[in-house]
Amino acid sequence: MHDLGPTAPAGHPPLGPWQTRLTVLRHLTPAAVPLLAAADVLIVQRLSAPEATLLGSALGMRGDLASRLPAMDDEMVAAFGAGSVRYTWLTPTPIERQLFG
């Protein structure tokens, strides 16, 4: 897991065989565009309008698709990969609600 904090870094640690990198960005900034464009899969929660525009330009999205991202519910995520997008509602179990609120 590679938590980048508030900004994207200049580089990232190299991967070995059979390894996967999960990168967490707290905010999308122009510095993150190369990282977004190179990702195989992106999972995003609701974004602000400027972040949605930035993601849309990084992925070459249609404007109407990027405009939906600020309107997603709190319990939704959008998964981008292989040229498609899937929206998913996350439903925590009762024990998850008890543990995490």
Steps between C-alpha positions, in 0.01 A plus 500: 500500500638836397322786684604821329345740746378831361720505187632258243872412513756518225541121502400184680670183624571234237286186493627145506342200327135432595468827689227761470512861603204669669546875501280725713453864410311720744447775242545512126750762388661572163811317626293178517394504132786274376429255781127495418561456129739207560273310742338174392205550737377808685248493783369842596247633746302820446732769365477877498424657163865607443624150593243341267615727217863406569418127501293541185790663317748238627281215373363673190142471634193652345389812686166351606675203663737720700211722607333204674787450746417799725140378523574149631353393834724464807471120478601482133828440321576502129746249356679590176690237304529343156316792343187467713355637822294317760316663789460310823314568823688383807277352768674438832391203707358561849833404664689740267261779596556419867879499462548788257190715540 
